[in-house]
Amino acid sequence: MAINTLLILVSLLVCFAVIEASLRVFYPKYQYAAESSFDRDSARIWARQANTHYERKHPDSRKPHTVYHNNIALRQHRNFTQQAIESATNLAFFGDSFTENLRLPVQYSLTEPLDYLLNKQAPGFNVLNFGVDGYGTDQSYLYYRDFRYSGDLDYVFYIFCLNDLRNIYENDLFTLNDAQELAYNNRAASPWWINILSRFHTTYLILDTVKRLQSRELGLDRRVIEQHYRQKNQEKRFHDQRADSIEPAFLKGEKTEDLENSIRIFQSLLRLWSEAVKSNGGKFYVVLLPMENEHKARSLIAGDIGVIDLYELFNDGIENYDYNDWSFKNDGHWNEAGNLLAATYLYRYMEGVLDLPAIPEDVLKRRLYTYYSSFAGWMPDEAFLEETALTTEEIRDIRSKYLNLEMDNPDN
C-alpha cells in the first residue's frame, strides 16, 4: 500500500509538472498573474517590489523585453531620488495595466515621451508611472495615500478603466456605513500557501475552469446568479460570478444593488482622493481611456473634478477613429501608437495648465522624431514625425535617461 501510494503521488506530481510546463510554453495566458512580482502590503492587497526586473513578451510580435521596477517600485527604467522629486514639478499617473504598460518596452509607455516633451520645452519635470496591473480606484487611491512623497505630487492623473467598478466590488476594501460614509475594511495578509499556489499557472487554469463550470451551471443571466447567492445565504460571497454582471449592467443602463454600491464607493473615493491632492497643493484629474465604454462613464464623475476624455480627443482629432487601430492585435490594451497619441494630447493639455508656450506642430513632430529615433525598435508613422538630423550626443542622453537601469545592467 505504501508503494502504491508513493507511485500515485509521484504520478500526480509528474502530471502536474507536465501540465505546468505545457501551460508556460504553449498557453501562457496566465503568465502575468503567476509571474508578476508583488509584495504584501499593510493596506492594499498587493504592491510592486522595488529594484526588481523580469521579462515580458510583446502581445503581437512575441519579442521579449525587460521590465524594471525602480528604487521606488515604479515601472520606469530610471531611479528617482528624494531630492529629484522634491525639487521638480511632478506629474503622477495612477491606474491599472493601461497605465503600467507591461506589454511593451518602457520607452513607448505614455509617461516617457510626455516626460521628454515637457522637459524639452521647460526643464524641471518628472512624469511618474504609478500604474499597477490589476489595480482599481481603491488600490490606486491607497497607493497615493501611502506614497511617502505624495505631498510632492503636483498633478495627479487617475486613468480610469470601466472594470475599476468591478474591482471595487471584488476587492471589498471599502464599504459605506449607514451614514453613507466611506469605511476601510481591514484585510488579513494572504497565508503562505496561497502565495506559493499563486506562482503556478496550473492554479489559474483550475480557477478558470471552476468559474466556467459555475457559469454554465448557473446560466449567464445575472438575476439567476444573484438568486443563487441569496438562496445559499452565504456570509462570504464568491465575488467573481456577481462581479461579472457589474460592467454589463452599467452599459445596459440597469440599476443593480452591486453596481449602485460600487458607483457610490467609486464616487466617494474620487472625492476623498481629490480632496487629499488639493490639501497637498496639487491638482487632480480623471483620465478616461480612448474607448466608448469609458466615455460613457463620464457621467459618474462629479463636475468639480477635472476630466480628460481621451475618447473625445482621439475621436475629434482622427478621421474614422477606431480604437482597434490603436491597440494590440492580440490584446485589448493600447499599443505603442496609442500611447504616443495619448502622450501628445496630454502634452498639449498640459501646455495650457502649466502656461507653457505652445510649440508649433512641426516642432512637436521633430522632437518626437528625435525621441523615438533614439531607440532601436518601433517607430511612429510619418503623420507623427518630421525628420530631423540627430547627433550621437542627443541619442546617448535620451537613452541614458529613459533606459538607465537597462544600460547599467546590460546582461539583464
PDB file of C-alpha atoms in Angstrom, residues 134-368:
ATOM      1  CA  GLY A 134      -4.984  44.897 -11.902  1.00  0.00           C
ATOM      2  CA  TYR A 135      -5.417  47.979  -9.737  1.00  0.00           C
ATOM      3  CA  GLY A 136      -8.763  49.708  -9.454  1.00  0.00           C
ATOM      4  CA  THR A 137      -9.806  53.003  -7.898  1.00  0.00           C
ATOM      5  CA  ASP A 138      -9.483  51.620  -4.377  1.00  0.00           C
ATOM      6  CA  GLN A 139      -5.888  50.390  -4.529  1.00  0.00           C
ATOM      7  CA  SER A 140      -4.792  53.339  -6.678  1.00  0.00           C
ATOM      8  CA  TYR A 141      -6.098  55.754  -4.051  1.00  0.00           C
ATOM      9  CA  LEU A 142      -4.368  53.822  -1.259  1.00  0.00           C
ATOM     10  CA  TYR A 143      -1.168  53.897  -3.303  1.00  0.00           C
ATOM     11  CA  TYR A 144      -1.336  57.691  -3.439  1.00  0.00           C
ATOM     12  CA  ARG A 145      -2.274  57.975   0.224  1.00  0.00           C
ATOM     13  CA  ASP A 146       0.630  55.850   1.432  1.00  0.00           C
ATOM     14  CA  PHE A 147       3.322  57.047  -1.005  1.00  0.00           C
ATOM     15  CA  ARG A 148       5.945  58.791   1.097  1.00  0.00           C
ATOM     16  CA  TYR A 149       6.266  61.689  -1.354  1.00  0.00           C
ATOM     17  CA  SER A 150       2.566  62.154  -2.118  1.00  0.00           C
ATOM     18  CA  GLY A 151       2.793  65.734  -0.862  1.00  0.00           C
ATOM     19  CA  ASP A 152       5.245  66.459  -3.686  1.00  0.00           C
ATOM     20  CA  LEU A 153       2.952  65.249  -6.480  1.00  0.00           C
ATOM     21  CA  ASP A 154       1.780  68.444  -8.162  1.00  0.00           C
ATOM     22  CA  TYR A 155      -0.522  66.917 -10.794  1.00  0.00           C
ATOM     23  CA  VAL A 156      -2.217  63.585 -10.137  1.00  0.00           C
ATOM     24  CA  PHE A 157      -3.872  61.740 -13.028  1.00  0.00           C
ATOM     25  CA  TYR A 158      -6.014  58.682 -12.407  1.00  0.00           C
ATOM     26  CA  ILE A 159      -6.544  56.709 -15.631  1.00  0.00           C
ATOM     27  CA  PHE A 160      -9.999  55.166 -15.285  1.00  0.00           C
ATOM     28  CA  CYS A 161     -10.955  51.801 -16.770  1.00  0.00           C
ATOM     29  CA  LEU A 162     -14.566  50.619 -16.551  1.00  0.00           C
ATOM     30  CA  ASN A 163     -13.541  47.394 -14.861  1.00  0.00           C
ATOM     31  CA  ASP A 164     -12.449  49.516 -11.879  1.00  0.00           C
ATOM     32  CA  LEU A 165     -16.092  49.376 -10.755  1.00  0.00           C
ATOM     33  CA  ARG A 166     -15.823  45.611 -10.752  1.00  0.00           C
ATOM     34  CA  ASN A 167     -12.514  45.778  -8.834  1.00  0.00           C
ATOM     35  CA  ILE A 168     -14.186  47.800  -6.081  1.00  0.00           C
ATOM     36  CA  TYR A 169     -16.735  45.002  -5.645  1.00  0.00           C
ATOM     37  CA  GLU A 170     -14.206  42.154  -5.862  1.00  0.00           C
ATOM     38  CA  ASN A 171     -11.584  43.661  -3.564  1.00  0.00           C
ATOM     39  CA  ASP A 172     -14.079  44.703  -0.889  1.00  0.00           C
ATOM     40  CA  LEU A 173     -11.506  47.132   0.540  1.00  0.00           C
ATOM     41  CA  PHE A 174     -14.079  49.862   1.173  1.00  0.00           C
ATOM     42  CA  THR A 175     -17.708  49.915   2.207  1.00  0.00           C
ATOM     43  CA  LEU A 176     -20.245  52.637   3.011  1.00  0.00           C
ATOM     44  CA  ASN A 177     -21.624  52.703   6.537  1.00  0.00           C
ATOM     45  CA  ASP A 178     -25.218  53.580   7.474  1.00  0.00           C
ATOM     46  CA  ALA A 179     -24.371  57.279   7.182  1.00  0.00           C
ATOM     47  CA  GLN A 180     -23.045  56.633   3.649  1.00  0.00           C
ATOM     48  CA  GLU A 181     -19.524  57.432   4.821  1.00  0.00           C
ATOM     49  CA  LEU A 182     -16.563  55.576   3.360  1.00  0.00           C
ATOM     50  CA  ALA A 183     -15.126  52.921   5.667  1.00  0.00           C
ATOM     51  CA  TYR A 184     -11.986  50.849   5.144  1.00  0.00           C
ATOM     52  CA  ASN A 185     -12.174  47.077   5.605  1.00  0.00           C
ATOM     53  CA  ASN A 186      -9.055  45.619   7.168  1.00  0.00           C
ATOM     54  CA  ARG A 187      -7.707  42.702   5.174  1.00  0.00           C
ATOM     55  CA  ALA A 188      -5.718  39.836   6.593  1.00  0.00           C
ATOM     56  CA  ALA A 189      -2.498  39.084   4.749  1.00  0.00           C
ATOM     57  CA  SER A 190      -2.607  36.047   2.473  1.00  0.00           C
ATOM     58  CA  PRO A 191      -1.339  32.829   4.101  1.00  0.00           C
ATOM     59  CA  TRP A 192       1.985  31.421   2.936  1.00  0.00           C
ATOM     60  CA  TRP A 193       0.433  28.550   0.999  1.00  0.00           C
ATOM     61  CA  ILE A 194      -1.700  30.969  -1.070  1.00  0.00           C
ATOM     62  CA  ASN A 195       1.460  32.854  -2.035  1.00  0.00           C
ATOM     63  CA  ILE A 196       3.043  29.597  -3.211  1.00  0.00           C
ATOM     64  CA  LEU A 197      -0.007  28.441  -5.182  1.00  0.00           C
ATOM     65  CA  SER A 198      -0.268  31.847  -6.854  1.00  0.00           C
ATOM     66  CA  ARG A 199       3.036  31.246  -8.631  1.00  0.00           C
ATOM     67  CA  PHE A 200       1.728  28.270 -10.647  1.00  0.00           C
ATOM     68  CA  HIS A 201      -0.060  28.647 -13.980  1.00  0.00           C
ATOM     69  CA  THR A 202      -1.991  25.462 -13.168  1.00  0.00           C
ATOM     70  CA  THR A 203      -3.661  27.192 -10.223  1.00  0.00           C
ATOM     71  CA  TYR A 204      -5.217  29.770 -12.538  1.00  0.00           C
ATOM     72  CA  LEU A 205      -6.264  27.087 -15.026  1.00  0.00           C
ATOM     73  CA  ILE A 206      -8.151  25.282 -12.249  1.00  0.00           C
ATOM     74  CA  LEU A 207      -9.780  28.511 -11.052  1.00  0.00           C
ATOM     75  CA  ASP A 208     -10.703  29.437 -14.601  1.00  0.00           C
ATOM     76  CA  THR A 209     -12.233  26.004 -15.211  1.00  0.00           C
ATOM     77  CA  VAL A 210     -14.243  26.074 -11.986  1.00  0.00           C
ATOM     78  CA  LYS A 211     -15.527  29.553 -12.840  1.00  0.00           C
ATOM     79  CA  ARG A 212     -16.615  28.439 -16.306  1.00  0.00           C
ATOM     80  CA  LEU A 213     -18.409  25.398 -14.895  1.00  0.00           C
ATOM     81  CA  GLN A 214     -20.196  27.546 -12.329  1.00  0.00           C
ATOM     82  CA  SER A 215     -21.270  29.964 -15.039  1.00  0.00           C
ATOM     83  CA  ARG A 216     -22.636  27.108 -17.124  1.00  0.00           C
ATOM     84  CA  GLU A 217     -24.435  25.641 -14.135  1.00  0.00           C
ATOM     85  CA  LEU A 218     -25.987  28.938 -13.105  1.00  0.00           C
ATOM     86  CA  GLY A 219     -26.578  30.327 -16.583  1.00  0.00           C
ATOM     87  CA  LEU A 220     -25.404  33.684 -17.886  1.00  0.00           C
ATOM     88  CA  ASP A 221     -28.389  35.634 -16.576  1.00  0.00           C
ATOM     89  CA  ARG A 222     -27.329  37.983 -13.770  1.00  0.00           C
ATOM     90  CA  ARG A 223     -30.672  37.531 -11.987  1.00  0.00           C
ATOM     91  CA  VAL A 224     -30.135  33.783 -11.784  1.00  0.00           C
ATOM     92  CA  ILE A 225     -26.656  34.338 -10.336  1.00  0.00           C
ATOM     93  CA  GLU A 226     -27.962  36.762  -7.717  1.00  0.00           C
ATOM     94  CA  GLN A 227     -30.836  34.449  -6.836  1.00  0.00           C
ATOM     95  CA  HIS A 228     -28.381  31.592  -6.372  1.00  0.00           C
ATOM     96  CA  TYR A 229     -26.327  33.514  -3.820  1.00  0.00           C
ATOM     97  CA  ARG A 230     -29.403  34.738  -1.956  1.00  0.00           C
ATOM     98  CA  GLN A 231     -30.638  31.169  -1.655  1.00  0.00           C
ATOM     99  CA  LYS A 232     -27.245  29.978  -0.430  1.00  0.00           C
ATOM    100  CA  ASN A 233     -27.274  32.797   2.158  1.00  0.00           C
ATOM    101  CA  GLN A 234     -23.500  32.703   2.250  1.00  0.00           C
ATOM    102  CA  GLU A 235     -21.685  35.023   4.627  1.00  0.00           C
ATOM    103  CA  LYS A 236     -18.723  35.174   2.262  1.00  0.00           C
ATOM    104  CA  ARG A 237     -19.753  35.531  -1.369  1.00  0.00           C
ATOM    105  CA  PHE A 238     -17.799  34.200  -4.296  1.00  0.00           C
ATOM    106  CA  HIS A 239     -17.259  37.591  -5.869  1.00  0.00           C
ATOM    107  CA  ASP A 240     -16.272  36.550  -9.380  1.00  0.00           C
ATOM    108  CA  GLN A 241     -19.715  35.492 -10.561  1.00  0.00           C
ATOM    109  CA  ARG A 242     -21.589  38.521  -9.295  1.00  0.00           C
ATOM    110  CA  ALA A 243     -18.779  40.825 -10.357  1.00  0.00           C
ATOM    111  CA  ASP A 244     -19.240  39.595 -13.925  1.00  0.00           C
ATOM    112  CA  SER A 245     -22.577  41.395 -14.031  1.00  0.00           C
ATOM    113  CA  ILE A 246     -21.383  44.865 -12.964  1.00  0.00           C
ATOM    114  CA  GLU A 247     -19.934  46.186 -16.235  1.00  0.00           C
ATOM    115  CA  PRO A 248     -22.749  44.797 -18.457  1.00  0.00           C
ATOM    116  CA  ALA A 249     -25.337  46.249 -16.063  1.00  0.00           C
ATOM    117  CA  PHE A 250     -23.754  49.710 -16.336  1.00  0.00           C
ATOM    118  CA  LEU A 251     -23.583  49.578 -20.133  1.00  0.00           C
ATOM    119  CA  LYS A 252     -27.218  48.423 -20.365  1.00  0.00           C
ATOM    120  CA  GLY A 253     -28.398  51.135 -18.009  1.00  0.00           C
ATOM    121  CA  GLU A 254     -29.606  48.620 -15.422  1.00  0.00           C
ATOM    122  CA  LYS A 255     -29.640  49.533 -11.734  1.00  0.00           C
ATOM    123  CA  THR A 256     -28.476  46.627  -9.638  1.00  0.00           C
ATOM    124  CA  GLU A 257     -27.567  46.725  -5.973  1.00  0.00           C
ATOM    125  CA  ASP A 258     -23.952  45.704  -6.630  1.00  0.00           C
ATOM    126  CA  LEU A 259     -23.477  48.264  -9.391  1.00  0.00           C
ATOM    127  CA  GLU A 260     -25.070  51.114  -7.436  1.00  0.00           C
ATOM    128  CA  ASN A 261     -22.974  50.301  -4.386  1.00  0.00           C
ATOM    129  CA  SER A 262     -19.770  50.180  -6.439  1.00  0.00           C
ATOM    130  CA  ILE A 263     -20.622  53.536  -8.026  1.00  0.00           C
ATOM    131  CA  ARG A 264     -21.219  55.151  -4.640  1.00  0.00           C
ATOM    132  CA  ILE A 265     -17.893  53.855  -3.331  1.00  0.00           C
ATOM    133  CA  PHE A 266     -16.175  54.928  -6.563  1.00  0.00           C
ATOM    134  CA  GLN A 267     -17.521  58.475  -6.272  1.00  0.00           C
ATOM    135  CA  SER A 268     -16.628  58.656  -2.580  1.00  0.00           C
ATOM    136  CA  LEU A 269     -13.071  57.531  -3.336  1.00  0.00           C
ATOM    137  CA  LEU A 270     -12.708  60.160  -6.062  1.00  0.00           C
ATOM    138  CA  ARG A 271     -13.898  62.900  -3.695  1.00  0.00           C
ATOM    139  CA  LEU A 272     -11.555  61.717  -0.953  1.00  0.00           C
ATOM    140  CA  TRP A 273      -8.630  61.439  -3.371  1.00  0.00           C
ATOM    141  CA  SER A 274      -9.301  64.822  -4.953  1.00  0.00           C
ATOM    142  CA  GLU A 275      -9.503  66.492  -1.544  1.00  0.00           C
ATOM    143  CA  ALA A 276      -6.251  64.835  -0.439  1.00  0.00           C
ATOM    144  CA  VAL A 277      -4.417  66.058  -3.556  1.00  0.00           C
ATOM    145  CA  LYS A 278      -5.867  69.541  -3.120  1.00  0.00           C
ATOM    146  CA  SER A 279      -4.809  69.663   0.547  1.00  0.00           C
ATOM    147  CA  ASN A 280      -1.264  68.808  -0.615  1.00  0.00           C
ATOM    148  CA  GLY A 281      -1.331  71.743  -3.017  1.00  0.00           C
ATOM    149  CA  GLY A 282      -1.828  69.618  -6.133  1.00  0.00           C
ATOM    150  CA  LYS A 283      -4.431  69.207  -8.854  1.00  0.00           C
ATOM    151  CA  PHE A 284      -6.377  66.014  -9.504  1.00  0.00           C
ATOM    152  CA  TYR A 285      -7.697  64.737 -12.854  1.00  0.00           C
ATOM    153  CA  VAL A 286      -9.513  61.646 -14.053  1.00  0.00           C
ATOM    154  CA  VAL A 287      -8.333  60.481 -17.480  1.00  0.00           C
ATOM    155  CA  LEU A 288     -10.837  58.420 -19.467  1.00  0.00           C
ATOM    156  CA  LEU A 289      -9.372  55.808 -21.797  1.00  0.00           C
ATOM    157  CA  PRO A 290      -9.984  56.330 -25.548  1.00  0.00           C
ATOM    158  CA  MET A 291     -12.808  53.785 -25.651  1.00  0.00           C
ATOM    159  CA  GLU A 292     -16.531  54.342 -25.919  1.00  0.00           C
ATOM    160  CA  ASN A 293     -17.379  52.405 -22.759  1.00  0.00           C
ATOM    161  CA  GLU A 294     -15.100  54.572 -20.645  1.00  0.00           C
ATOM    162  CA  HIS A 295     -16.503  57.667 -22.338  1.00  0.00           C
ATOM    163  CA  LYS A 296     -19.979  56.623 -21.156  1.00  0.00           C
ATOM    164  CA  ALA A 297     -18.738  56.606 -17.567  1.00  0.00           C
ATOM    165  CA  ARG A 298     -18.036  60.344 -17.621  1.00  0.00           C
ATOM    166  CA  SER A 299     -21.433  60.945 -16.053  1.00  0.00           C
ATOM    167  CA  LEU A 300     -20.219  59.163 -12.914  1.00  0.00           C
ATOM    168  CA  ILE A 301     -17.568  61.797 -12.199  1.00  0.00           C
ATOM    169  CA  ALA A 302     -18.631  64.871 -10.250  1.00  0.00           C
ATOM    170  CA  GLY A 303     -18.422  68.184 -12.060  1.00  0.00           C
ATOM    171  CA  ASP A 304     -15.790  69.684  -9.742  1.00  0.00           C
ATOM    172  CA  ILE A 305     -13.230  67.001 -10.627  1.00  0.00           C
ATOM    173  CA  GLY A 306     -11.186  67.638 -13.751  1.00  0.00           C
ATOM    174  CA  VAL A 307     -11.786  65.119 -16.559  1.00  0.00           C
ATOM    175  CA  ILE A 308      -9.614  64.476 -19.606  1.00  0.00           C
ATOM    176  CA  ASP A 309     -11.668  62.400 -22.026  1.00  0.00           C
ATOM    177  CA  LEU A 310      -9.221  60.730 -24.409  1.00  0.00           C
ATOM    178  CA  TYR A 311     -12.083  59.178 -26.361  1.00  0.00           C
ATOM    179  CA  GLU A 312     -13.338  62.633 -27.288  1.00  0.00           C
ATOM    180  CA  LEU A 313      -9.831  63.848 -28.105  1.00  0.00           C
ATOM    181  CA  PHE A 314      -8.987  60.803 -30.242  1.00  0.00           C
ATOM    182  CA  ASN A 315     -12.382  60.846 -31.941  1.00  0.00           C
ATOM    183  CA  ASP A 316     -12.232  64.570 -32.734  1.00  0.00           C
ATOM    184  CA  GLY A 317      -8.627  64.502 -33.930  1.00  0.00           C
ATOM    185  CA  ILE A 318      -8.603  61.319 -36.030  1.00  0.00           C
ATOM    186  CA  GLU A 319     -10.724  60.706 -39.069  1.00  0.00           C
ATOM    187  CA  ASN A 320     -12.788  57.495 -38.782  1.00  0.00           C
ATOM    188  CA  TYR A 321     -11.346  56.816 -35.352  1.00  0.00           C
ATOM    189  CA  ASP A 322     -11.453  53.171 -34.256  1.00  0.00           C
ATOM    190  CA  TYR A 323      -9.776  52.089 -31.016  1.00  0.00           C
ATOM    191  CA  ASN A 324      -8.791  48.775 -32.619  1.00  0.00           C
ATOM    192  CA  ASP A 325      -6.313  50.684 -34.791  1.00  0.00           C
ATOM    193  CA  TRP A 326      -4.525  51.846 -31.647  1.00  0.00           C
ATOM    194  CA  SER A 327      -4.454  48.611 -29.665  1.00  0.00           C
ATOM    195  CA  PHE A 328      -2.520  45.352 -29.894  1.00  0.00           C
ATOM    196  CA  LYS A 329      -3.935  42.854 -32.364  1.00  0.00           C
ATOM    197  CA  ASN A 330      -3.747  40.072 -29.785  1.00  0.00           C
ATOM    198  CA  ASP A 331      -4.539  42.109 -26.682  1.00  0.00           C
ATOM    199  CA  GLY A 332      -7.079  44.783 -25.804  1.00  0.00           C
ATOM    200  CA  HIS A 333      -4.546  47.235 -24.354  1.00  0.00           C
ATOM    201  CA  TRP A 334      -3.399  50.289 -26.282  1.00  0.00           C
ATOM    202  CA  ASN A 335      -0.237  49.728 -28.302  1.00  0.00           C
ATOM    203  CA  GLU A 336       2.794  51.932 -28.937  1.00  0.00           C
ATOM    204  CA  ALA A 337       0.840  54.226 -31.273  1.00  0.00           C
ATOM    205  CA  GLY A 338      -1.996  54.565 -28.764  1.00  0.00           C
ATOM    206  CA  ASN A 339       0.442  55.535 -26.022  1.00  0.00           C
ATOM    207  CA  LEU A 340       2.111  58.069 -28.311  1.00  0.00           C
ATOM    208  CA  LEU A 341      -1.214  59.657 -29.201  1.00  0.00           C
ATOM    209  CA  ALA A 342      -2.200  59.876 -25.542  1.00  0.00           C
ATOM    210  CA  ALA A 343       1.171  61.424 -24.669  1.00  0.00           C
ATOM    211  CA  THR A 344       0.843  64.109 -27.348  1.00  0.00           C
ATOM    212  CA  TYR A 345      -2.716  65.027 -26.347  1.00  0.00           C
ATOM    213  CA  LEU A 346      -1.722  65.159 -22.683  1.00  0.00           C
ATOM    214  CA  TYR A 347       1.250  67.319 -23.568  1.00  0.00           C
ATOM    215  CA  ARG A 348      -0.982  69.773 -25.421  1.00  0.00           C
ATOM    216  CA  TYR A 349      -3.372  69.773 -22.468  1.00  0.00           C
ATOM    217  CA  MET A 350      -0.555  70.497 -20.017  1.00  0.00           C
ATOM    218  CA  GLU A 351       0.741  73.351 -22.146  1.00  0.00           C
ATOM    219  CA  GLY A 352      -2.362  75.245 -21.121  1.00  0.00           C
ATOM    220  CA  VAL A 353      -2.388  74.089 -17.494  1.00  0.00           C
ATOM    221  CA  LEU A 354       1.303  74.905 -16.981  1.00  0.00           C
ATOM    222  CA  ASP A 355       1.141  78.079 -19.069  1.00  0.00           C
ATOM    223  CA  LEU A 356       3.910  76.833 -21.359  1.00  0.00           C
ATOM    224  CA  PRO A 357       4.451  78.463 -24.750  1.00  0.00           C
ATOM    225  CA  ALA A 358       2.595  76.387 -27.347  1.00  0.00           C
ATOM    226  CA  ILE A 359       5.071  74.827 -29.758  1.00  0.00           C
ATOM    227  CA  PRO A 360       4.214  74.616 -33.475  1.00  0.00           C
ATOM    228  CA  GLU A 361       3.146  71.246 -34.822  1.00  0.00           C
ATOM    229  CA  ASP A 362       6.292  70.842 -36.932  1.00  0.00           C
ATOM    230  CA  VAL A 363       8.495  71.429 -33.868  1.00  0.00           C
ATOM    231  CA  LEU A 364       6.500  68.848 -31.905  1.00  0.00           C
ATOM    232  CA  LYS A 365       6.949  66.313 -34.711  1.00  0.00           C
ATOM    233  CA  ARG A 366      10.702  66.951 -34.888  1.00  0.00           C
ATOM    234  CA  ARG A 367      11.017  66.425 -31.143  1.00  0.00           C
ATOM    235  CA  LEU A 368       9.068  63.198 -31.368  1.00  0.00           C
TER     236      LEU A 368
END
